[in-house]
C-alpha positions as semicolon CSV with decimal commas, in nm:
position;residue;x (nm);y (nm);z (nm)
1;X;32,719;-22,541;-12,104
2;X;32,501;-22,230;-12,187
3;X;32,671;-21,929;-11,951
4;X;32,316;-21,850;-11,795
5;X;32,272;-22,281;-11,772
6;X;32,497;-22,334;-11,413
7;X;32,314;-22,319;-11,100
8;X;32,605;-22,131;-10,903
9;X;32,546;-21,830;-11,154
10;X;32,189;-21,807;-10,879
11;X;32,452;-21,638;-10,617
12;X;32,559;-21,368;-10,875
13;X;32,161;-21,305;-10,947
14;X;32,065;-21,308;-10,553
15;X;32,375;-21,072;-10,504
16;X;32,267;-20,857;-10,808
17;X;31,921;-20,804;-10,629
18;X;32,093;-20,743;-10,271
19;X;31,899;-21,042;-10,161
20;X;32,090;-21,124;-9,880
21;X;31,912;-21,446;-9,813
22;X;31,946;-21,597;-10,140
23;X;32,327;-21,550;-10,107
24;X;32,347;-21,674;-9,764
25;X;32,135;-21,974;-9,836
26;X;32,364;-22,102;-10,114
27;X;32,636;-22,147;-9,864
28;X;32,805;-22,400;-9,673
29;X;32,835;-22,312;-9,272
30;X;33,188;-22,317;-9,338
31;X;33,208;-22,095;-9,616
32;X;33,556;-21,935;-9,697
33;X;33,508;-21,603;-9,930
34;X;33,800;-21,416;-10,041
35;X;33,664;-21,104;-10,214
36;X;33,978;-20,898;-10,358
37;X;34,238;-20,742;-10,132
38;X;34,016;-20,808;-9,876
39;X;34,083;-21,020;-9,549
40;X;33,864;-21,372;-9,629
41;X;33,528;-21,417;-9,464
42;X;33,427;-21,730;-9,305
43;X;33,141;-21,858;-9,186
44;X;32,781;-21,760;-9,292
45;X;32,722;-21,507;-9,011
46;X;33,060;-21,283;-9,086
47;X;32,928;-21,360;-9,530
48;X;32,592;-21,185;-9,400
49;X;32,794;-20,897;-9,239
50;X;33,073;-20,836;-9,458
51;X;32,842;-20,831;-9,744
52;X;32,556;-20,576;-9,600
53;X;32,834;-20,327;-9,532
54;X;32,972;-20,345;-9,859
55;X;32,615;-20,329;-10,006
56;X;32,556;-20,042;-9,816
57;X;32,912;-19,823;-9,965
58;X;32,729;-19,863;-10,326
59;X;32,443;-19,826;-10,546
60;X;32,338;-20,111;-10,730
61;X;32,544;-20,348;-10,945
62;X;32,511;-20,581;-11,193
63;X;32,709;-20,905;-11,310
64;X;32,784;-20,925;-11,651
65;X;32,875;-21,324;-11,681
66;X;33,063;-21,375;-12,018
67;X;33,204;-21,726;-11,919
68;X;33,163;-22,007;-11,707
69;X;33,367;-22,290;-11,680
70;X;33,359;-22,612;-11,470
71;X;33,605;-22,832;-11,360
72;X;33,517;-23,123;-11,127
73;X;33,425;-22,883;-10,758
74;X;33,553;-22,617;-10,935
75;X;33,330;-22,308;-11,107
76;X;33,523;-22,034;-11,246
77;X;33,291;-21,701;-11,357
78;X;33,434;-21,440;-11,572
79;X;33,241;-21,151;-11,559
80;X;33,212;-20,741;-11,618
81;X;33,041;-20,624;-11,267
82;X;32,908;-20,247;-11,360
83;X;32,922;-20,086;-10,971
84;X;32,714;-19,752;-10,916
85;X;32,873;-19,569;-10,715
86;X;32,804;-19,329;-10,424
87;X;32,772;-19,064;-10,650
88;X;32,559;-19,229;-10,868
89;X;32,811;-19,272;-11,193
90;X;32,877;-19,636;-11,315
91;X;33,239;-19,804;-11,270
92;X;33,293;-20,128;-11,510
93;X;33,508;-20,411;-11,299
94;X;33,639;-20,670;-11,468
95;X;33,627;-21,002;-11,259
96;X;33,709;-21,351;-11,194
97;X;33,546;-21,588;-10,968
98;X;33,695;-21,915;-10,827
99;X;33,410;-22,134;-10,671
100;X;33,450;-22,466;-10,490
101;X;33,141;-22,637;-10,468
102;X;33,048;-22,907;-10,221
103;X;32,737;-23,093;-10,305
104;X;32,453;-22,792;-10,413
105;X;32,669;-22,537;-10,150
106;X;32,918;-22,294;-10,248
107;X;33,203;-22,350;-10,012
108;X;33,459;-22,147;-10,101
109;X;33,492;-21,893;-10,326
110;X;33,756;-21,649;-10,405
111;X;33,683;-21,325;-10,594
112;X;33,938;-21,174;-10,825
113;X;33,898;-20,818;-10,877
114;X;34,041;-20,413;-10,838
115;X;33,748;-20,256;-10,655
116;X;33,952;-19,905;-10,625
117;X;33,787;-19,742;-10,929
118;X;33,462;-19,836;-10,702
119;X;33,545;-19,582;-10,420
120;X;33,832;-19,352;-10,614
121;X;33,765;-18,980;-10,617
122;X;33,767;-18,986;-11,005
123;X;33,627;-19,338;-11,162
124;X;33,832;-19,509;-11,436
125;X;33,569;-19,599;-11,717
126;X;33,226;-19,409;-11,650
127;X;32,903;-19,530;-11,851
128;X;32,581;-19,402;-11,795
129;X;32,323;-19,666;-11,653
């Protein structure tokens, strides 16, 4: 399977536009979203939330999708996700994404990744955009 070919890789180009909508719309009502260190989100309503707050502590972003692999409900994304951050540098995140699928709905997903470089007062690795 072409990386680009998997119709899950739709959430990472929704969330890459901050279309809230599209992201929401992929999910089951009974979504379960771990997203790092993070306490897990459930439920489309609290995805909506938890996702429009974090949108609104960065810039933009962008998924970098090197790998996707399937295993029966399983997705798994490897991925570079370049952050902007508030003070408009660029943070490189290095990411893993466990998806469950359920028919054509994500329902759970679990996000592997160190956000701190994100919000630190001195990024790790800086790039310009």
């Amino acid at each position: 399977m072409s990386v680009s070919d998997h119709w899950v890789l739709e959430r990472f180009r929704a969330v890459d536009r901050k279309d809230i909508d599209g992201f929401i719309d992929m999910l089951t009502d009974d979504h379960v979203f771990l997203f790092g260190g993070r306490p897990p989100v459930v439920g489309k309503d609290d995805a909506r939330e938890q996702v429009l707050i974090f949108w609104s502590m960065i810039g933009r972003l962008k998924h970098n999708i090197w790998r996707v692999t399937e295993a029966g409900d399983l997705v798994f994304v490897e991925a570079n996700v370049d952050y902007e951050r508030p003070d408009g540098t660029w943070v490189v995140v290095p990411c893993c994404d466990v998806i469950r699928i359920r028919g054509d709905k994500i329902c759970e997903q679990r996000a592997y990744l160190d956000q701190s470089a994100v919000f630190a007062d001195e990024p790790g690795e800086v790039r310009a955009a």
